[in-house]
Amino acid sequence: MKATIIFLLLARVSWAGPFQQSGLFDFMLEDEASGIGPEDRNHALPDLEPLGPVCPFRCQCHLRVVQCSDLELGTNPLKSPGIENGAFQGMKKLSYIRIADTNITTIPQGLPASLTELHLDGNKISKIDAASLKGLNNLAKLGLSFNSISVVDNGSLANTPHLRELHLDNNKLIKVPGGLAEHKYIQVVYLHNNNIAAVGPNDFCPPGYNTKKASYSGVSLFSNPVQYWEIQPSTFRCVYVRSAIHLGNYK
């Protein structure tokens, strides 16, 4: 009889399942079955304050850059009337905007003065108006590649006094944009794959070049109809090193 009882106890132990560690969610389920009502749980678990700003759903947040659905506003069926004047004006700390591969034909108006980078590549912009860049005093990089730009208004670059990079490659420019020689900080200029047929001796550097203007670290003019052997060597007197100049035959 005693042996039978011991055997039954051992058999019961052997039938028991292996121990499994319960997670936090399991313990919460157990609380619901343990007789603790909703009122009791409200007292037991105090409300927690959020730790900080929450990144929007399906977005990636990096410091002051918020990329939503790729970010950004690129590859959307946007047209110029679809971006209202001052649409970004309330974002006083916004530093980066990219509206690429859309149907906009002009640079959006009323962009925030806090911008340091503006990328408008792959659109249908045909002209740079001086007014469209007005107030962008902090802009350091302007990307306008792969548009249809043929004209850059005089004074346009003066409205971006801290610009360091200008990408105007793969457009329809017939001459070097005015204002480069007078610009103090610009260092990189992409003008390849345009229709530029001539380059003047003062297009890039002021006549009396001095150290007040930053030296160029990159100038691209290849795939333009200009004959590179006809460009005077003094044209690039404010370029940091000769290897920074990229010339070549017309496509």
PDB file of C-alpha atoms in Angstrom, residues 61-179:
ATOM      1  CA  CYS A  61      13.738  60.872 -36.440  1.00  0.00           C
ATOM      2  CA  HIS A  62      17.339  62.068 -36.332  1.00  0.00           C
ATOM      3  CA  LEU A  63      17.881  65.112 -34.140  1.00  0.00           C
ATOM      4  CA  ARG A  64      16.119  67.867 -36.112  1.00  0.00           C
ATOM      5  CA  VAL A  65      15.326  65.779 -39.210  1.00  0.00           C
ATOM      6  CA  VAL A  66      12.024  63.870 -39.441  1.00  0.00           C
ATOM      7  CA  GLN A  67      11.782  61.480 -42.398  1.00  0.00           C
ATOM      8  CA  CYS A  68       8.255  60.197 -42.998  1.00  0.00           C
ATOM      9  CA  SER A  69       7.401  57.626 -45.688  1.00  0.00           C
ATOM     10  CA  ASP A  70      10.912  57.914 -47.073  1.00  0.00           C
ATOM     11  CA  LEU A  71      11.194  60.194 -45.825  1.00  0.00           C
ATOM     12  CA  GLU A  72      10.578  63.407 -46.792  1.00  0.00           C
ATOM     13  CA  LEU A  73       8.268  64.654 -49.610  1.00  0.00           C
ATOM     14  CA  GLY A  74      10.051  63.132 -52.587  1.00  0.00           C
ATOM     15  CA  THR A  75       8.376  60.923 -55.200  1.00  0.00           C
ATOM     16  CA  ASN A  76       4.907  62.317 -54.573  1.00  0.00           C
ATOM     17  CA  PRO A  77       2.528  63.650 -57.260  1.00  0.00           C
ATOM     18  CA  LEU A  78       3.126  67.200 -56.054  1.00  0.00           C
ATOM     19  CA  LYS A  79       2.669  70.234 -58.258  1.00  0.00           C
ATOM     20  CA  SER A  80       3.692  73.799 -57.482  1.00  0.00           C
ATOM     21  CA  PRO A  81       0.140  74.916 -56.498  1.00  0.00           C
ATOM     22  CA  GLY A  82       0.058  72.000 -54.051  1.00  0.00           C
ATOM     23  CA  ILE A  83       2.701  73.620 -51.829  1.00  0.00           C
ATOM     24  CA  GLU A  84       1.160  76.739 -50.364  1.00  0.00           C
ATOM     25  CA  ASN A  85       3.242  79.807 -49.638  1.00  0.00           C
ATOM     26  CA  GLY A  86       4.555  79.482 -46.097  1.00  0.00           C
ATOM     27  CA  ALA A  87       3.559  75.826 -45.717  1.00  0.00           C
ATOM     28  CA  PHE A  88       6.718  75.221 -43.650  1.00  0.00           C
ATOM     29  CA  GLN A  89       6.880  78.632 -42.009  1.00  0.00           C
ATOM     30  CA  GLY A  90       5.765  77.439 -38.575  1.00  0.00           C
ATOM     31  CA  MET A  91       8.677  74.978 -38.351  1.00  0.00           C
ATOM     32  CA  LYS A  92      11.206  77.383 -36.899  1.00  0.00           C
ATOM     33  CA  LYS A  93      13.833  74.705 -36.213  1.00  0.00           C
ATOM     34  CA  LEU A  94      13.502  72.768 -39.462  1.00  0.00           C
ATOM     35  CA  SER A  95      16.941  72.345 -41.049  1.00  0.00           C
ATOM     36  CA  TYR A  96      16.379  69.874 -43.926  1.00  0.00           C
ATOM     37  CA  ILE A  97      13.801  69.656 -46.708  1.00  0.00           C
ATOM     38  CA  ARG A  98      13.865  67.292 -49.677  1.00  0.00           C
ATOM     39  CA  ILE A  99      11.203  67.487 -52.370  1.00  0.00           C
ATOM     40  CA  ALA A 100      12.647  65.446 -55.231  1.00  0.00           C
ATOM     41  CA  ASP A 101      11.216  63.660 -58.271  1.00  0.00           C
ATOM     42  CA  THR A 102       7.890  65.516 -58.288  1.00  0.00           C
ATOM     43  CA  ASN A 103       6.104  67.814 -60.739  1.00  0.00           C
ATOM     44  CA  ILE A 104       6.844  71.164 -59.104  1.00  0.00           C
ATOM     45  CA  THR A 105       7.967  73.865 -61.556  1.00  0.00           C
ATOM     46  CA  THR A 106       9.141  76.542 -59.122  1.00  0.00           C
ATOM     47  CA  ILE A 107      11.017  76.718 -55.833  1.00  0.00           C
ATOM     48  CA  PRO A 108       8.457  76.763 -52.991  1.00  0.00           C
ATOM     49  CA  GLN A 109       7.899  80.196 -51.486  1.00  0.00           C
ATOM     50  CA  GLY A 110       8.179  81.129 -47.834  1.00  0.00           C
ATOM     51  CA  LEU A 111      10.608  78.407 -46.739  1.00  0.00           C
ATOM     52  CA  PRO A 112      11.796  78.625 -43.095  1.00  0.00           C
ATOM     53  CA  ALA A 113      14.936  80.663 -42.485  1.00  0.00           C
ATOM     54  CA  SER A 114      16.331  77.835 -40.322  1.00  0.00           C
ATOM     55  CA  LEU A 115      17.013  75.620 -43.364  1.00  0.00           C
ATOM     56  CA  THR A 116      20.600  74.504 -43.881  1.00  0.00           C
ATOM     57  CA  GLU A 117      19.878  72.001 -46.691  1.00  0.00           C
ATOM     58  CA  LEU A 118      17.323  72.207 -49.486  1.00  0.00           C
ATOM     59  CA  HIS A 119      17.130  69.381 -52.043  1.00  0.00           C
ATOM     60  CA  LEU A 120      14.856  69.912 -55.054  1.00  0.00           C
ATOM     61  CA  ASP A 121      16.468  67.500 -57.504  1.00  0.00           C
ATOM     62  CA  GLY A 122      14.608  65.741 -60.282  1.00  0.00           C
ATOM     63  CA  ASN A 123      11.728  68.185 -60.639  1.00  0.00           C
ATOM     64  CA  LYS A 124      10.542  70.450 -63.483  1.00  0.00           C
ATOM     65  CA  ILE A 125      11.907  73.760 -62.242  1.00  0.00           C
ATOM     66  CA  SER A 126      12.838  76.008 -65.172  1.00  0.00           C
ATOM     67  CA  LYS A 127      14.068  79.167 -63.445  1.00  0.00           C
ATOM     68  CA  ILE A 128      15.594  80.345 -60.171  1.00  0.00           C
ATOM     69  CA  ASP A 129      13.901  83.534 -59.024  1.00  0.00           C
ATOM     70  CA  ALA A 130      15.781  85.751 -56.607  1.00  0.00           C
ATOM     71  CA  ALA A 131      12.658  86.084 -54.485  1.00  0.00           C
ATOM     72  CA  SER A 132      12.327  82.317 -54.016  1.00  0.00           C
ATOM     73  CA  LEU A 133      15.611  82.168 -52.065  1.00  0.00           C
ATOM     74  CA  LYS A 134      15.043  85.331 -50.081  1.00  0.00           C
ATOM     75  CA  GLY A 135      15.513  84.922 -46.337  1.00  0.00           C
ATOM     76  CA  LEU A 136      17.439  81.636 -46.511  1.00  0.00           C
ATOM     77  CA  ASN A 137      20.407  83.105 -44.669  1.00  0.00           C
ATOM     78  CA  ASN A 138      21.450  79.790 -43.088  1.00  0.00           C
ATOM     79  CA  LEU A 139      21.256  77.657 -46.221  1.00  0.00           C
ATOM     80  CA  ALA A 140      24.542  75.801 -46.775  1.00  0.00           C
ATOM     81  CA  LYS A 141      23.598  73.249 -49.444  1.00  0.00           C
ATOM     82  CA  LEU A 142      21.228  73.728 -52.387  1.00  0.00           C
ATOM     83  CA  GLY A 143      20.471  70.779 -54.664  1.00  0.00           C
ATOM     84  CA  LEU A 144      18.756  71.549 -57.984  1.00  0.00           C
ATOM     85  CA  SER A 145      20.164  68.806 -60.201  1.00  0.00           C
ATOM     86  CA  PHE A 146      18.103  67.158 -62.959  1.00  0.00           C
ATOM     87  CA  ASN A 147      15.662  70.002 -63.557  1.00  0.00           C
ATOM     88  CA  SER A 148      15.097  72.198 -66.618  1.00  0.00           C
ATOM     89  CA  ILE A 149      16.724  75.368 -65.284  1.00  0.00           C
ATOM     90  CA  SER A 150      17.934  77.724 -67.991  1.00  0.00           C
ATOM     91  CA  VAL A 151      17.991  81.012 -66.073  1.00  0.00           C
ATOM     92  CA  VAL A 152      19.314  82.054 -62.667  1.00  0.00           C
ATOM     93  CA  ASP A 153      18.167  85.565 -61.798  1.00  0.00           C
ATOM     94  CA  ASN A 154      20.786  88.109 -60.800  1.00  0.00           C
ATOM     95  CA  GLY A 155      20.935  88.429 -57.052  1.00  0.00           C
ATOM     96  CA  SER A 156      19.665  84.912 -56.382  1.00  0.00           C
ATOM     97  CA  LEU A 157      22.879  83.712 -54.746  1.00  0.00           C
ATOM     98  CA  ALA A 158      23.152  86.911 -52.720  1.00  0.00           C
ATOM     99  CA  ASN A 159      20.028  85.794 -50.841  1.00  0.00           C
ATOM    100  CA  THR A 160      21.921  82.714 -49.594  1.00  0.00           C
ATOM    101  CA  PRO A 161      25.018  84.360 -48.069  1.00  0.00           C
ATOM    102  CA  HIS A 162      26.243  81.209 -46.270  1.00  0.00           C
ATOM    103  CA  LEU A 163      25.806  78.793 -49.178  1.00  0.00           C
ATOM    104  CA  ARG A 164      28.709  76.354 -49.549  1.00  0.00           C
ATOM    105  CA  GLU A 165      27.441  73.814 -52.091  1.00  0.00           C
ATOM    106  CA  LEU A 166      25.434  74.488 -55.245  1.00  0.00           C
ATOM    107  CA  HIS A 167      24.301  71.585 -57.435  1.00  0.00           C
ATOM    108  CA  LEU A 168      22.999  72.726 -60.821  1.00  0.00           C
ATOM    109  CA  ASP A 169      24.177  69.835 -62.944  1.00  0.00           C
ATOM    110  CA  ASN A 170      21.937  68.210 -65.562  1.00  0.00           C
ATOM    111  CA  ASN A 171      19.954  71.335 -66.397  1.00  0.00           C
ATOM    112  CA  LYS A 172      19.702  73.678 -69.404  1.00  0.00           C
ATOM    113  CA  LEU A 173      21.990  76.519 -68.344  1.00  0.00           C
ATOM    114  CA  ILE A 174      23.668  78.394 -71.179  1.00  0.00           C
ATOM    115  CA  LYS A 175      26.093  80.327 -68.970  1.00  0.00           C
ATOM    116  CA  VAL A 176      27.685  80.223 -65.531  1.00  0.00           C
ATOM    117  CA  PRO A 177      25.234  81.646 -62.946  1.00  0.00           C
ATOM    118  CA  GLY A 178      25.966  85.215 -61.942  1.00  0.00           C
ATOM    119  CA  GLY A 179      27.100  86.012 -58.417  1.00  0.00           C
TER     120      GLY A 179
END
